[in-house]
Amino acid sequence: MKNIILFGAGASKGLSNVLPNSPPLGSELFEILINKFPKTWGALNSSLSSMFKNNFEEGMEEVWNKYSEIVPNLMQDMACFFAEFRLSDHNNLYSQLMNSLIDSNKINEYVFSTVNYDSLIEHSLLIAQRKMCYFPKYSEAKDTSILWKLHGSCNFIVKGIQAPKGAVKYLSGATFHGNGIKLINNEDVPKYCRENALYPCMSLYAPNKPNQMARAMIEFIQKSWQEFIKNAEKIILIGIAPHIPDSHIWDVLAKTKGHIYYIGNKKKFEEWIESSDIKKYTFINNRFQEGFSELNKIL
């Protein structure tokens, strides 16, 4: 394996044939959450709501720093929301990408990674009948696709901790390591959240994406990704805008010697390129759908 693809929210947003609908971009998320979860997200005070509407990450940072006791309910509902998304069939860009790599016998040359909480990439691998794994180092996989979820996932839960509702007091600095991460089916996420005080292992959608659940394992995933990036030949970024506060991603990408191929916001990408030492890069297109044929030539 020598190449890697990193997917962001814009990649999932650009898919067709997603049920119940396409996942939102970060800028669209808060309005959806307050309507879907009026007792939690919809019950935030006016000051917090205003912060979230202006900048979701700043709003979550304020909650993390000053209202840590409401973090679990908010994150549980967010996990339930992202667990709903699924592919209706193989007629979508993720599946087309996987099939293209399989048909060209290049699938073993690629590692997949994402900052998304949803499970659409793994669903596309399942549809393609491709084995996958979340956690091993890239050198340990054979005929198996690795998917590194850099900010956790709606179907990751802390292994080895029993914490019924009301049993845990949350502080912003508290962490729950357990014995790593356990996988559950997306269909079981609502039940888990109803019965447990902990929320699924998802980084907070705040600056630098702090981790409260299974932090060591999430950091292991991030470090595995960072080590791979150092020597990767092709680095394909799809639907993820450069975001400097996420230094665990963008500082590492800025130092790579590989060739970066980009689908997404052209202006933000060019601004980031100008501020970095990147020498080898190619802008493909603003949109996944429109850039797919050109991407296929690059794979």
Coordinates of C-alpha atoms in Angstrom, one line a residue:
M1 CA 0.0 0.0 0.0
K2 CA 1.4 3.3 -1.0
N3 CA -1.5 5.6 -1.7
I4 CA -4.2 7.1 0.5
I5 CA -7.6 8.8 0.1
L6 CA -9.0 11.1 2.8
F7 CA -12.7 11.8 2.6
G8 CA -14.5 14.7 4.3
A9 CA -18.1 15.8 4.7
G10 CA -18.2 17.2 1.2
A11 CA -17.6 13.7 -0.2
S12 CA -20.6 12.2 1.6
K13 CA -22.7 15.2 0.8
G14 CA -22.1 14.7 -2.9
L15 CA -23.4 11.1 -3.0
S16 CA -26.6 10.0 -4.5
N17 CA -28.8 7.1 -3.4
V18 CA -28.2 7.7 0.3
L19 CA -31.0 7.0 2.8
P20 CA -32.7 8.8 4.4
N21 CA -30.9 11.6 2.5
S22 CA -27.4 13.0 1.9
P23 CA -25.5 13.8 5.1
P24 CA -25.1 17.6 5.8
L25 CA -22.0 19.8 5.6
G26 CA -20.8 21.2 8.9
S27 CA -22.4 24.5 8.1
E28 CA -25.8 22.8 7.8
L29 CA -25.5 20.5 10.8
F30 CA -26.8 22.7 13.7
E31 CA -30.1 23.6 12.1
I32 CA -30.8 19.9 11.4
L33 CA -29.9 18.9 14.9
I34 CA -32.1 21.4 16.7
N35 CA -35.1 20.4 14.6
K36 CA -34.4 16.6 15.0
F37 CA -33.6 16.8 18.8
P38 CA -35.6 19.6 20.3
K39 CA -35.0 18.4 23.9
T40 CA -31.2 18.5 23.7
W41 CA -29.9 20.5 20.8
G42 CA -33.0 22.5 20.5
A43 CA -32.9 23.4 24.2
L44 CA -29.6 25.2 24.2
N45 CA -29.7 28.8 25.5
S46 CA -29.9 31.6 23.0
S47 CA -26.2 32.6 23.5
L48 CA -25.0 29.0 22.7
S49 CA -27.4 28.7 19.8
S50 CA -26.1 31.9 18.4
M51 CA -22.5 30.6 18.6
F52 CA -23.4 27.3 17.0
K53 CA -25.2 29.1 14.1
N54 CA -22.2 31.3 13.5
N55 CA -19.6 28.6 13.8
F56 CA -20.4 25.0 15.0
E57 CA -16.9 24.4 16.3
E58 CA -16.9 27.5 18.4
G59 CA -20.2 26.6 19.9
M60 CA -19.0 23.1 20.8
E61 CA -15.9 24.5 22.3
E62 CA -18.0 26.7 24.5
V63 CA -20.1 23.7 25.6
W64 CA -16.9 21.7 26.2
N65 CA -15.3 24.4 28.4
K66 CA -18.4 25.6 30.3
Y67 CA -21.2 23.1 30.1
S68 CA -19.5 19.8 30.0
E69 CA -22.4 18.1 31.8
I70 CA -24.6 18.3 28.6
V71 CA -21.9 17.0 26.3
P72 CA -23.0 13.3 26.5
N73 CA -26.6 14.0 25.6
L74 CA -25.6 16.2 22.6
M75 CA -23.0 13.7 21.4
Q76 CA -25.4 10.7 21.8
D77 CA -28.0 12.4 19.7
M78 CA -25.4 13.3 17.1
A79 CA -24.2 9.7 17.0
C80 CA -27.8 8.5 16.5
F81 CA -28.2 11.0 13.7
F82 CA -25.1 9.9 11.7
A83 CA -26.0 6.2 12.3
E84 CA -29.1 6.6 10.2
F85 CA -27.3 7.1 6.9
R86 CA -26.9 4.2 4.6
L87 CA -26.4 3.5 0.9
S88 CA -29.5 2.3 -0.9
D89 CA -27.5 0.5 -3.6
H90 CA -24.3 0.5 -5.5
N91 CA -25.2 3.5 -7.7
N92 CA -23.2 6.1 -5.7
L93 CA -19.7 7.6 -6.0
Y94 CA -18.2 5.7 -3.1
S95 CA -19.3 2.3 -4.6
Q96 CA -18.1 3.4 -8.1
L97 CA -14.7 4.4 -6.7
M98 CA -14.3 1.0 -4.9
N99 CA -15.4 -0.9 -8.0
S100 CA -13.0 1.1 -10.2
L101 CA -10.1 0.2 -7.8
I102 CA -11.2 -3.4 -7.7
D103 CA -11.6 -3.7 -11.5
S104 CA -8.2 -2.2 -12.1
N105 CA -6.5 -4.4 -9.5
K106 CA -5.4 -1.3 -7.6
I107 CA -7.5 -1.7 -4.5
N108 CA -4.5 -3.1 -2.5
E109 CA -2.5 0.0 -3.3
Y110 CA -4.8 2.2 -1.3
V111 CA -5.6 3.0 2.3
F112 CA -8.9 4.8 3.0
S113 CA -9.4 7.4 5.7
T114 CA -12.1 9.9 6.7
V115 CA -13.0 12.6 9.2
N116 CA -16.7 11.7 8.9
Y117 CA -18.8 10.1 11.7
D118 CA -21.1 8.2 9.3
S119 CA -20.5 4.6 8.0
L120 CA -21.0 5.2 4.3
I121 CA -17.5 4.3 3.2
E122 CA -17.5 1.0 5.0
H123 CA -21.0 0.3 3.5
S124 CA -19.6 0.8 0.0
L125 CA -16.8 -1.7 0.8
L126 CA -19.4 -4.1 2.1
I127 CA -21.5 -3.7 -1.1
A128 CA -18.3 -4.4 -3.1
Q129 CA -17.7 -7.5 -1.0
R130 CA -14.4 -6.2 0.1
K131 CA -13.0 -7.1 3.5
M132 CA -12.1 -4.1 5.7
C133 CA -10.6 -3.3 9.1
Y134 CA -10.4 -0.1 11.2
F135 CA -7.5 -0.5 13.5
P136 CA -4.3 -2.4 12.3
K137 CA -1.2 -0.7 11.0
Y138 CA -1.0 -0.6 7.2
S139 CA 1.7 -3.2 7.2
E140 CA -0.5 -5.8 8.9
A141 CA -3.4 -6.0 6.3
K142 CA -3.5 -8.4 3.4
D143 CA -6.3 -8.3 0.8
T144 CA -8.1 -6.2 3.3
S145 CA -8.9 -2.5 3.0
I146 CA -8.0 -0.3 5.9
L147 CA -10.3 2.5 6.9
W148 CA -8.8 4.9 9.4
K149 CA -11.6 7.1 11.0
L150 CA -9.5 9.9 12.3
H151 CA -12.3 11.5 14.4
G152 CA -14.0 8.3 15.5
S153 CA -17.3 6.9 14.4
C154 CA -21.0 6.6 15.3
N155 CA -20.5 2.8 15.6
F156 CA -17.5 2.9 17.9
I157 CA -18.1 2.5 21.6
V158 CA -15.7 2.2 24.6
K159 CA -14.9 -1.4 25.4
G160 CA -15.0 -2.6 28.9
I161 CA -16.8 0.2 30.7
Q162 CA -20.3 -0.3 32.1
A163 CA -21.8 3.1 32.8
P164 CA -25.6 3.2 33.1
K165 CA -27.5 6.5 32.8
G166 CA -26.7 8.8 35.7
A167 CA -23.6 6.9 36.8
V168 CA -21.1 9.3 35.4
K169 CA -20.3 13.0 36.1
Y170 CA -18.8 14.7 33.1
L171 CA -16.0 17.2 33.3
S172 CA -14.3 18.8 30.3
G173 CA -11.0 17.1 31.1
A174 CA -12.5 13.7 31.9
T175 CA -11.5 10.7 29.6
F176 CA -12.9 7.2 29.4
H177 CA -10.3 4.9 27.9
G178 CA -11.6 1.4 28.8
N179 CA -10.0 -1.4 26.9
G180 CA -10.1 0.3 23.5
I181 CA -12.9 0.4 21.0
K182 CA -15.8 -2.1 20.4
L183 CA -17.8 -2.1 17.2
I184 CA -21.6 -2.1 17.1
N185 CA -24.1 -2.1 14.3
N186 CA -25.5 1.2 13.3
E187 CA -29.0 -0.1 14.1
D188 CA -27.9 -0.6 17.7
V189 CA -26.6 2.9 18.3
P190 CA -29.9 4.4 19.6
K191 CA -30.3 1.5 22.1
Y192 CA -26.7 1.9 23.3
C193 CA -27.3 5.7 23.8
R194 CA -30.6 5.1 25.7
E195 CA -29.0 2.7 28.1
N196 CA -25.5 4.2 28.7
A197 CA -24.0 7.3 30.2
L198 CA -21.2 7.3 27.7
Y199 CA -21.5 8.4 24.1
P200 CA -19.9 6.7 21.0
C201 CA -16.3 7.3 20.4
M202 CA -16.5 10.5 18.3
S203 CA -14.2 13.4 18.5
L204 CA -15.9 16.6 19.5
Y205 CA -16.7 18.8 16.6
A206 CA -14.6 21.6 18.1
P207 CA -11.2 23.1 17.3
N208 CA -8.5 20.3 17.1
K209 CA -11.3 17.7 17.7
P210 CA -10.8 16.8 21.4
N211 CA -11.4 13.2 22.3
Q212 CA -13.1 12.1 25.5
M213 CA -13.9 8.4 24.6
A214 CA -11.2 5.9 24.0
R215 CA -8.7 8.7 23.4
A216 CA -5.7 6.4 23.2
M217 CA -7.2 4.4 20.4
I218 CA -8.3 7.4 18.4
E219 CA -4.8 8.8 18.8
F220 CA -3.4 5.5 17.6
I221 CA -5.5 5.7 14.5
Q222 CA -4.4 9.3 13.9
K223 CA -0.7 8.4 14.4
S224 CA -1.0 5.4 12.1
W225 CA -2.4 7.7 9.4
Q226 CA 0.3 10.3 10.1
E227 CA 3.1 7.8 9.6
F228 CA 1.6 6.6 6.4
I229 CA 1.2 10.1 5.0
K230 CA 5.0 10.7 5.4
N231 CA 5.8 8.2 2.7
A232 CA 2.6 8.1 0.6
E233 CA 3.0 8.6 -3.1
K234 CA -0.5 9.7 -4.0
I235 CA -2.6 11.5 -1.4
I236 CA -6.2 12.2 -2.6
L237 CA -8.3 14.6 -0.6
I238 CA -12.1 14.6 -1.4
G239 CA -14.6 17.0 0.1
I240 CA -12.5 18.2 3.0
A241 CA -11.6 21.8 3.3
P242 CA -8.2 22.8 4.8
H243 CA -8.7 23.7 8.4
I244 CA -5.5 24.8 10.2
P245 CA -6.8 24.3 13.8
D246 CA -6.9 20.5 12.9
S247 CA -3.1 20.4 13.1
H248 CA -3.1 16.6 13.5
I249 CA -4.2 16.5 9.8
W250 CA -3.0 19.7 8.1
D251 CA 0.4 20.1 9.6
V252 CA 1.2 16.5 8.6
L253 CA -0.2 17.0 5.0
A254 CA 1.8 20.2 4.7
K255 CA 5.1 18.3 5.1
T256 CA 4.4 15.4 2.8
K257 CA 6.6 14.6 -0.1
G258 CA 3.8 12.8 -2.0
H259 CA 1.6 14.3 -4.7
I260 CA -1.7 15.8 -3.3
Y261 CA -4.8 15.6 -5.5
Y262 CA -7.7 17.6 -4.4
I263 CA -11.5 17.7 -4.9
G264 CA -13.2 20.4 -3.0
N265 CA -13.1 24.1 -2.3
K266 CA -10.6 25.5 -4.7
K267 CA -10.1 28.9 -3.0
K268 CA -9.4 27.3 0.4
F269 CA -7.1 24.7 -1.1
E270 CA -5.1 27.3 -3.0
E271 CA -4.8 29.5 0.1
W272 CA -3.5 26.5 2.1
I273 CA -1.0 25.6 -0.7
E274 CA 0.4 29.1 -0.6
S275 CA 0.9 28.9 3.1
S276 CA 2.7 25.5 2.9
D277 CA 5.8 24.0 1.3
I278 CA 3.8 21.6 -0.9
K279 CA 5.5 21.3 -4.2
K280 CA 3.5 18.5 -5.9
Y281 CA -0.3 19.1 -6.1
T282 CA -3.2 18.9 -8.6
F283 CA -6.6 20.6 -8.2
I284 CA -9.2 18.3 -9.8
N285 CA -12.6 19.9 -9.3
N286 CA -14.8 21.6 -6.8
R287 CA -17.2 18.7 -6.8
F288 CA -16.9 14.9 -6.4
Q289 CA -19.4 14.1 -9.1
E290 CA -17.9 16.4 -11.7
G291 CA -14.3 15.4 -10.9
F292 CA -14.9 11.7 -10.7
S293 CA -13.8 10.8 -14.3
E294 CA -10.6 12.8 -13.9
L295 CA -10.0 11.1 -10.5
N296 CA -10.4 7.7 -12.2
K297 CA -7.5 8.6 -14.5
I298 CA -5.3 9.4 -11.6
L299 CA -5.9 6.3 -9.5

